[in-house]
GROMACS .gro file of C-alpha atoms in nm:
model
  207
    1UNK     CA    1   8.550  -1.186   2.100
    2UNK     CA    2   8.568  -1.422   1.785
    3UNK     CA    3   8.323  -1.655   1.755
    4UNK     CA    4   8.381  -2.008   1.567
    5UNK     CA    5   8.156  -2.130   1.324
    6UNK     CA    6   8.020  -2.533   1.282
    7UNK     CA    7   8.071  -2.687   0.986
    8UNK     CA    8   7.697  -2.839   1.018
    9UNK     CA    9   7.559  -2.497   1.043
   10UNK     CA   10   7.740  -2.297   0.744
   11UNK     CA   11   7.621  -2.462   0.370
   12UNK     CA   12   7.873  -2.661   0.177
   13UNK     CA   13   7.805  -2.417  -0.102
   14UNK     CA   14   7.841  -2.082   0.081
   15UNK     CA   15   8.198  -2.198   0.204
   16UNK     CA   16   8.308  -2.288  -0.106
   17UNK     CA   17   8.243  -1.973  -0.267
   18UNK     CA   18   8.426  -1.688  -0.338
   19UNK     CA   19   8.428  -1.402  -0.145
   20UNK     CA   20   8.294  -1.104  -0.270
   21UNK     CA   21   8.203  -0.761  -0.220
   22UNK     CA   22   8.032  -0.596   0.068
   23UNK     CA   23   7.669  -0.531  -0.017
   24UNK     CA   24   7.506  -0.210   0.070
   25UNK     CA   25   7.093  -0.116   0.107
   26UNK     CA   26   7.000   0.099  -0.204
   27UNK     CA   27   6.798   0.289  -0.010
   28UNK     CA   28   6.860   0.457   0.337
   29UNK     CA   29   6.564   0.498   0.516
   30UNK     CA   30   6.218   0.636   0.440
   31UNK     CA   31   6.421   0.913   0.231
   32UNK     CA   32   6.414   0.896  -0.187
   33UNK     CA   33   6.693   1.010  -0.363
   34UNK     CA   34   6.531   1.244  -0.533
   35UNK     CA   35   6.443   1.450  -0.245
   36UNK     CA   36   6.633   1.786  -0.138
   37UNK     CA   37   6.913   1.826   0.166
   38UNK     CA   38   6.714   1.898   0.484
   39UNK     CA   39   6.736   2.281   0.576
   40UNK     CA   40   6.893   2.213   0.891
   41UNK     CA   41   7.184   2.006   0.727
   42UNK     CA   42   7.258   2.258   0.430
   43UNK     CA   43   7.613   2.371   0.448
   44UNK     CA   44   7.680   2.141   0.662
   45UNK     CA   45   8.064   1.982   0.645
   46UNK     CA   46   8.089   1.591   0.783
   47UNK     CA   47   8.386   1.512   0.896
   48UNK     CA   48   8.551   1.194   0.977
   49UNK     CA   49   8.525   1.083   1.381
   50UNK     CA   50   8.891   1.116   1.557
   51UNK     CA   51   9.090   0.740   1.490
   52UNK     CA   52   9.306   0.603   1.773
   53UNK     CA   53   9.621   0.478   1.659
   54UNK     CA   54   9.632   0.224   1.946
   55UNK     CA   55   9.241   0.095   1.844
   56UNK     CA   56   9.353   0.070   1.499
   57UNK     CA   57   9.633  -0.157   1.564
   58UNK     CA   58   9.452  -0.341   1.763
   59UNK     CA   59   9.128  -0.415   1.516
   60UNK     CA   60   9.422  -0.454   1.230
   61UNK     CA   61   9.524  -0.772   1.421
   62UNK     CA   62   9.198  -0.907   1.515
   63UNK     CA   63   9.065  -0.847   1.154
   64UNK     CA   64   9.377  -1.067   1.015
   65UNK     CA   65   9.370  -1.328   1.291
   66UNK     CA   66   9.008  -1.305   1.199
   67UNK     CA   67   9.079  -1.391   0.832
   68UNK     CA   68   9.369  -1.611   0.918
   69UNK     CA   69   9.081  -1.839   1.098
   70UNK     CA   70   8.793  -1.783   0.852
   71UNK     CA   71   9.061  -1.913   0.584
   72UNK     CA   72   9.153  -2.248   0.798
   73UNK     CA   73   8.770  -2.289   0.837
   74UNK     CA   74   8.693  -2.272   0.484
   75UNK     CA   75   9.007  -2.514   0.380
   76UNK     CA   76   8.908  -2.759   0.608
   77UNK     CA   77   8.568  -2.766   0.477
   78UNK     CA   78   8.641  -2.803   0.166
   79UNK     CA   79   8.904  -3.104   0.248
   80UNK     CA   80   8.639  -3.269   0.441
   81UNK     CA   81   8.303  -3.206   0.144
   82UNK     CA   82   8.580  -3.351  -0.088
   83UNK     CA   83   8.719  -3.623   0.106
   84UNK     CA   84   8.314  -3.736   0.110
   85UNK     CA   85   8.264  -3.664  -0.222
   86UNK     CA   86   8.610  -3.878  -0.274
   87UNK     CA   87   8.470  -4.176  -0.053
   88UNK     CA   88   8.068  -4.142  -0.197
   89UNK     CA   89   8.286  -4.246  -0.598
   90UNK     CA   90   8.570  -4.490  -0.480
   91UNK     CA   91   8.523  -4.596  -0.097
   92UNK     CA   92   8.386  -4.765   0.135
   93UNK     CA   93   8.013  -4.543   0.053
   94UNK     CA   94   8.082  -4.634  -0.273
   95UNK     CA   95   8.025  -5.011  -0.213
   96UNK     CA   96   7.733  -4.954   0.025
   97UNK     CA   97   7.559  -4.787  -0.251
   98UNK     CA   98   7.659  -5.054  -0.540
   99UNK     CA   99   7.549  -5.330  -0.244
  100UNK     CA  100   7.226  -5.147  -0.258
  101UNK     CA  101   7.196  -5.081  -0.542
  102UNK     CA  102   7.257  -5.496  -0.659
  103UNK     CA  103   7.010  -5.577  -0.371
  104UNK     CA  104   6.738  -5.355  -0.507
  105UNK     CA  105   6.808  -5.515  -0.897
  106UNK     CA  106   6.750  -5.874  -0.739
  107UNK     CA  107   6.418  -5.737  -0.600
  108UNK     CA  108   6.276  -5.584  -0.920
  109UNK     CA  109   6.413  -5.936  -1.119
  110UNK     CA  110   6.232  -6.090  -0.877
  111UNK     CA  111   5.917  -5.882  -0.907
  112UNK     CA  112   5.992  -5.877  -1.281
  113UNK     CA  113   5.957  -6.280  -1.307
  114UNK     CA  114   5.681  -6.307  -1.028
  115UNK     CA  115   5.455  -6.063  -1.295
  116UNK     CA  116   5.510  -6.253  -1.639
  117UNK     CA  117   5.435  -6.585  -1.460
  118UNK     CA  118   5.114  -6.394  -1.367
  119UNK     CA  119   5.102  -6.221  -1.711
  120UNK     CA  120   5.205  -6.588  -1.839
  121UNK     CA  121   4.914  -6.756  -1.660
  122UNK     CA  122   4.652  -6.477  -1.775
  123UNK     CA  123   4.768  -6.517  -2.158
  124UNK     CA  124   4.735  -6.873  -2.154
  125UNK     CA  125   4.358  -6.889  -1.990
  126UNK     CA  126   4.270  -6.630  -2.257
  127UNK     CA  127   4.413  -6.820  -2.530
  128UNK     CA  128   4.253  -7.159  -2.424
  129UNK     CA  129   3.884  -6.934  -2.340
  130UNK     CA  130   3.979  -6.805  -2.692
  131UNK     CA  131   4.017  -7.152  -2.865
  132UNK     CA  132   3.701  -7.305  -2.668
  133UNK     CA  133   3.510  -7.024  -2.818
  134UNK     CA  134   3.645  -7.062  -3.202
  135UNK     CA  135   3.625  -7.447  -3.161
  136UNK     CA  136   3.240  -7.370  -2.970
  137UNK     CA  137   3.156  -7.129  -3.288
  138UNK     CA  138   3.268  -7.412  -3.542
  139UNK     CA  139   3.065  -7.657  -3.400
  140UNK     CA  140   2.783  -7.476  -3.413
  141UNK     CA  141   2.879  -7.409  -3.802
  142UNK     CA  142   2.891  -7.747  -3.854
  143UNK     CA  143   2.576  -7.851  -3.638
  144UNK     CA  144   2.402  -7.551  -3.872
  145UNK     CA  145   2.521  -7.685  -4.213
  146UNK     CA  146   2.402  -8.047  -4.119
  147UNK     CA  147   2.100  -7.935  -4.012
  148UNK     CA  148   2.042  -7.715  -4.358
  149UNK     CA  149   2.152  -7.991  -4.535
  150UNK     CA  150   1.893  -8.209  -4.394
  151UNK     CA  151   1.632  -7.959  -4.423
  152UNK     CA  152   1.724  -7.930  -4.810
  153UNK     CA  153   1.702  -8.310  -4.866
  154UNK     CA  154   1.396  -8.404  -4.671
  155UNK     CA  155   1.262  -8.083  -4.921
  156UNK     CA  156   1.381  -8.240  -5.207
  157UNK     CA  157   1.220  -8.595  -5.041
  158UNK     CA  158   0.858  -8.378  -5.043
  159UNK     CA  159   0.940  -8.251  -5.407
  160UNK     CA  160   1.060  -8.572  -5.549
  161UNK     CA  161   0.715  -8.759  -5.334
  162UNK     CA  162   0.514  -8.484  -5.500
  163UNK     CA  163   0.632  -8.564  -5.838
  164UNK     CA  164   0.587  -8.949  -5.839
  165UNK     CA  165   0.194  -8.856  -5.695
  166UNK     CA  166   0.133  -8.586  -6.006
  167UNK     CA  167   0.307  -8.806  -6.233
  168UNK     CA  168   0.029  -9.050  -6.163
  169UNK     CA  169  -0.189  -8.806  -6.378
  170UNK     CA  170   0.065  -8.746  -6.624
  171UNK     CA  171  -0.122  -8.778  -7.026
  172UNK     CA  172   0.123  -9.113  -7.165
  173UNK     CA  173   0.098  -9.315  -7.471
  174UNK     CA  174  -0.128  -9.572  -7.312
  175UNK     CA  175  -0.366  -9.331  -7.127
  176UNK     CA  176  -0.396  -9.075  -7.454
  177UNK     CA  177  -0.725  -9.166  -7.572
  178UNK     CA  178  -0.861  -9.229  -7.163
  179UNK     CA  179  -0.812  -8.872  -7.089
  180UNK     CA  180  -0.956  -8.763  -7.425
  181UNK     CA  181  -1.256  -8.870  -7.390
  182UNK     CA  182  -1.209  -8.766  -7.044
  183UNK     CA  183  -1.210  -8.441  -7.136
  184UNK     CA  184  -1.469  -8.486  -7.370
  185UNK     CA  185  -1.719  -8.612  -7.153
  186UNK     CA  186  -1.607  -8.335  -6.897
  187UNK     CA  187  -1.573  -8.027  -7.042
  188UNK     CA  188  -1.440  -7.719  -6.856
  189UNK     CA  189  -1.465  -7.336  -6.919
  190UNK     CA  190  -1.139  -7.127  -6.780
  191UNK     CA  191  -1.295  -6.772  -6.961
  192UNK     CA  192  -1.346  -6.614  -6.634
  193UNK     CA  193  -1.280  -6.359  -6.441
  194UNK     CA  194  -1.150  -6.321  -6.079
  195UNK     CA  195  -1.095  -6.049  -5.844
  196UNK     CA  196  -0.849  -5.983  -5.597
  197UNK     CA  197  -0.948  -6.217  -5.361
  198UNK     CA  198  -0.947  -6.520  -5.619
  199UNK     CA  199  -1.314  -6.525  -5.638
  200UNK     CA  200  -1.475  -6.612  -5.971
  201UNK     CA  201  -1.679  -6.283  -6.063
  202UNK     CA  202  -1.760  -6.333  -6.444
  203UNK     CA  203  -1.743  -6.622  -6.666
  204UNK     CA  204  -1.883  -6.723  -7.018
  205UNK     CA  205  -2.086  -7.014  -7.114
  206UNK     CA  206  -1.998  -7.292  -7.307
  207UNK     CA  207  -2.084  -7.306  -7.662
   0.00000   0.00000   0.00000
């Protein structure tokens, strides 16, 4: 009784191949091939079973109406994995696929433009944060160098005040002889000695 095969069961791949040799276990049994002939099989002949001529005419034909089917089977496999294959490159799958395939470019273009307006949007607010900041930081530069430049004129105001008040007891032409005998009448001894607080410990009298 032959038994037929579904395409959906039986691999592309295995149909398609070749076939090839019958494969046979390596090892028979639990016995090594190493070990002896049993001592109840030594001299023993094996001879072939008795064939009936009838039985072997009759598996002949079944084995080639066997391969006659197995044959068909594997043709139209293959006819209908390339007649796919065929309709997956120039058919009707074909423009499925490059429909899908246009419908899924639209989406990432659209995804694509939707993240450099957001990119877009985050650029510029850093840029503007980034010029408030410089513009902040050059204000301040500017507020700084007014305000050092004030600081260094009202200083030069104190110095140039301080001047006009010691010029007042500057020694002139017309006050010469005044602070001579100024200094006459007053005399004053600067031979002392000090110590490292600035007090006066030693000084010499006046001759």
């Amino acid at each position: 009784m032959l038994q037929v095969i579904s395409a959906r069961t039986v691999p592309a791949a295995r149909l398609l191949a070749p076939r090839g040799a019958v494969l046979v276990e390596a090892v028979r049994g639990r016995k090594s091939r190493t070990d002896p002939v049993a001592k109840s099989k030594q001299g023993r002949i094996k001879m072939p079973g008795p064939v009936d001529p009838v039985e072997m005419v009759v598996l002949k034909e079944r084995y080639t109406e066997y391969q006659m089917m197995m044959r068909a089977l594997r043709m139209e496999f293959k006819e209908e994995v390339l007649r796919r294959k065929y309709e997956e490159e120039t058919g009707s799958m074909a423009e499925e696929k490059a429909a899908q395939e246009a419908e899924e470019h639209r989406g990432l273009m659209a995804w694509n433009k939707q993240e450099n307006l957001r990119l877009l949007a985050v650029r510029v607010e850093r840029v503007q944060k980034e010029t408030e900041e410089a513009e902040r930081k050059k204000l301040e530069a500017v507020l700084q160098r007014e305000q050092k430049q004030q600081e260094l004129l009202k200083e030069k105001e104190r110095e140039i005040l301080q001047l006009q008040e010691d010029a007042k007891n500057f020694i002139t032409l017309e006050n010469l002889d005044q602070r001579i005998e100024e200094a006459l009448d007053t005399p004053k001894n600067y031979n002392f000695a000090i110590d490292k607080e600035g007090r006066v410990v030693k000084q010499t009298m006046l001759q």
